[in-house]
């Protein structure tokens, strides 16, 4: 929260580790609460091809692409601005921010 209030960029993976199937796990609501409390937008993004570069059975990334292996792709969405903070509704507001974030990531 302090870093966000100092206008620093913070990278957070709210869904945690993704599965090999590419499906996202449930998003943790803390990212929405951070956005709400700091009044900073969230920039949604989605990456593809990372499991091929960082397979679970290797300690180091695979820097050489195999033939037919898709490249790593990262897509960014439009920033999601939090609503004005209403302290008595902060948790439900944070959950709504996370719902919007998940929908934006799924659309990428």
PDB file of C-alpha atoms in Angstrom, residues 2-56:
ATOM      1  CA  UNK A   2       2.873   2.354   0.822  1.00  0.00           C
ATOM      2  CA  UNK A   3       4.538   1.677  -2.545  1.00  0.00           C
ATOM      3  CA  UNK A   4       1.300   2.467  -4.383  1.00  0.00           C
ATOM      4  CA  UNK A   5       0.826   5.669  -2.398  1.00  0.00           C
ATOM      5  CA  UNK A   6       4.372   6.636  -3.418  1.00  0.00           C
ATOM      6  CA  UNK A   7       3.375   6.248  -7.093  1.00  0.00           C
ATOM      7  CA  UNK A   8       5.557   3.192  -7.589  1.00  0.00           C
ATOM      8  CA  UNK A   9       4.485   0.406  -9.918  1.00  0.00           C
ATOM      9  CA  UNK A  10       3.579  -2.870  -8.208  1.00  0.00           C
ATOM     10  CA  UNK A  11       3.187  -6.154 -10.113  1.00  0.00           C
ATOM     11  CA  UNK A  12       0.688  -8.548  -8.515  1.00  0.00           C
ATOM     12  CA  UNK A  13      -0.618 -11.882  -9.746  1.00  0.00           C
ATOM     13  CA  UNK A  14      -3.969 -11.987  -7.908  1.00  0.00           C
ATOM     14  CA  UNK A  15      -4.864 -15.444  -9.221  1.00  0.00           C
ATOM     15  CA  UNK A  16      -1.616 -16.970  -7.972  1.00  0.00           C
ATOM     16  CA  UNK A  17      -0.082 -19.760 -10.045  1.00  0.00           C
ATOM     17  CA  UNK A  18      -1.944 -20.687 -13.200  1.00  0.00           C
ATOM     18  CA  UNK A  19      -2.670 -24.227 -14.187  1.00  0.00           C
ATOM     19  CA  UNK A  20      -1.053 -25.919 -17.208  1.00  0.00           C
ATOM     20  CA  UNK A  21      -4.440 -25.890 -18.909  1.00  0.00           C
ATOM     21  CA  UNK A  22      -4.312 -22.083 -18.943  1.00  0.00           C
ATOM     22  CA  UNK A  23      -7.299 -21.720 -16.637  1.00  0.00           C
ATOM     23  CA  UNK A  24      -7.108 -19.081 -13.963  1.00  0.00           C
ATOM     24  CA  UNK A  25      -7.525 -19.836 -10.285  1.00  0.00           C
ATOM     25  CA  UNK A  26      -9.821 -17.731  -8.121  1.00  0.00           C
ATOM     26  CA  UNK A  27      -8.596 -14.150  -7.753  1.00  0.00           C
ATOM     27  CA  UNK A  28      -7.652 -13.016  -4.271  1.00  0.00           C
ATOM     28  CA  UNK A  29      -9.591  -9.909  -3.205  1.00  0.00           C
ATOM     29  CA  UNK A  30      -6.579  -8.183  -1.630  1.00  0.00           C
ATOM     30  CA  UNK A  31      -5.556  -6.662  -4.972  1.00  0.00           C
ATOM     31  CA  UNK A  32      -8.939  -4.919  -5.168  1.00  0.00           C
ATOM     32  CA  UNK A  33      -8.570  -3.640  -1.623  1.00  0.00           C
ATOM     33  CA  UNK A  34      -5.100  -2.255  -2.415  1.00  0.00           C
ATOM     34  CA  UNK A  35      -6.460  -0.479  -5.475  1.00  0.00           C
ATOM     35  CA  UNK A  36      -9.378   0.921  -3.503  1.00  0.00           C
ATOM     36  CA  UNK A  37      -7.363   2.096  -0.487  1.00  0.00           C
ATOM     37  CA  UNK A  38      -4.607   3.670  -2.601  1.00  0.00           C
ATOM     38  CA  UNK A  39      -7.079   4.977  -5.215  1.00  0.00           C
ATOM     39  CA  UNK A  40      -4.746   3.669  -7.938  1.00  0.00           C
ATOM     40  CA  UNK A  41      -5.963   1.868 -11.063  1.00  0.00           C
ATOM     41  CA  UNK A  42      -5.188  -1.728 -11.906  1.00  0.00           C
ATOM     42  CA  UNK A  43      -3.846  -2.558 -15.363  1.00  0.00           C
ATOM     43  CA  UNK A  44      -5.045  -6.049 -16.282  1.00  0.00           C
ATOM     44  CA  UNK A  45      -2.717  -8.267 -18.281  1.00  0.00           C
ATOM     45  CA  UNK A  46      -2.581 -11.841 -19.486  1.00  0.00           C
ATOM     46  CA  UNK A  47       0.441 -13.868 -20.498  1.00  0.00           C
ATOM     47  CA  UNK A  48       0.571 -16.965 -22.663  1.00  0.00           C
ATOM     48  CA  UNK A  49       3.463 -19.344 -23.315  1.00  0.00           C
ATOM     49  CA  UNK A  50       5.142 -18.928 -19.933  1.00  0.00           C
ATOM     50  CA  UNK A  51       4.899 -22.621 -18.989  1.00  0.00           C
ATOM     51  CA  UNK A  52       6.981 -23.471 -22.031  1.00  0.00           C
ATOM     52  CA  UNK A  53       9.689 -21.003 -20.989  1.00  0.00           C
ATOM     53  CA  UNK A  54       9.465 -21.765 -17.257  1.00  0.00           C
ATOM     54  CA  UNK A  55       8.477 -25.451 -16.992  1.00  0.00           C
ATOM     55  CA  UNK A  56       7.965 -26.817 -13.492  1.00  0.00           C
TER      56      UNK A  56
END
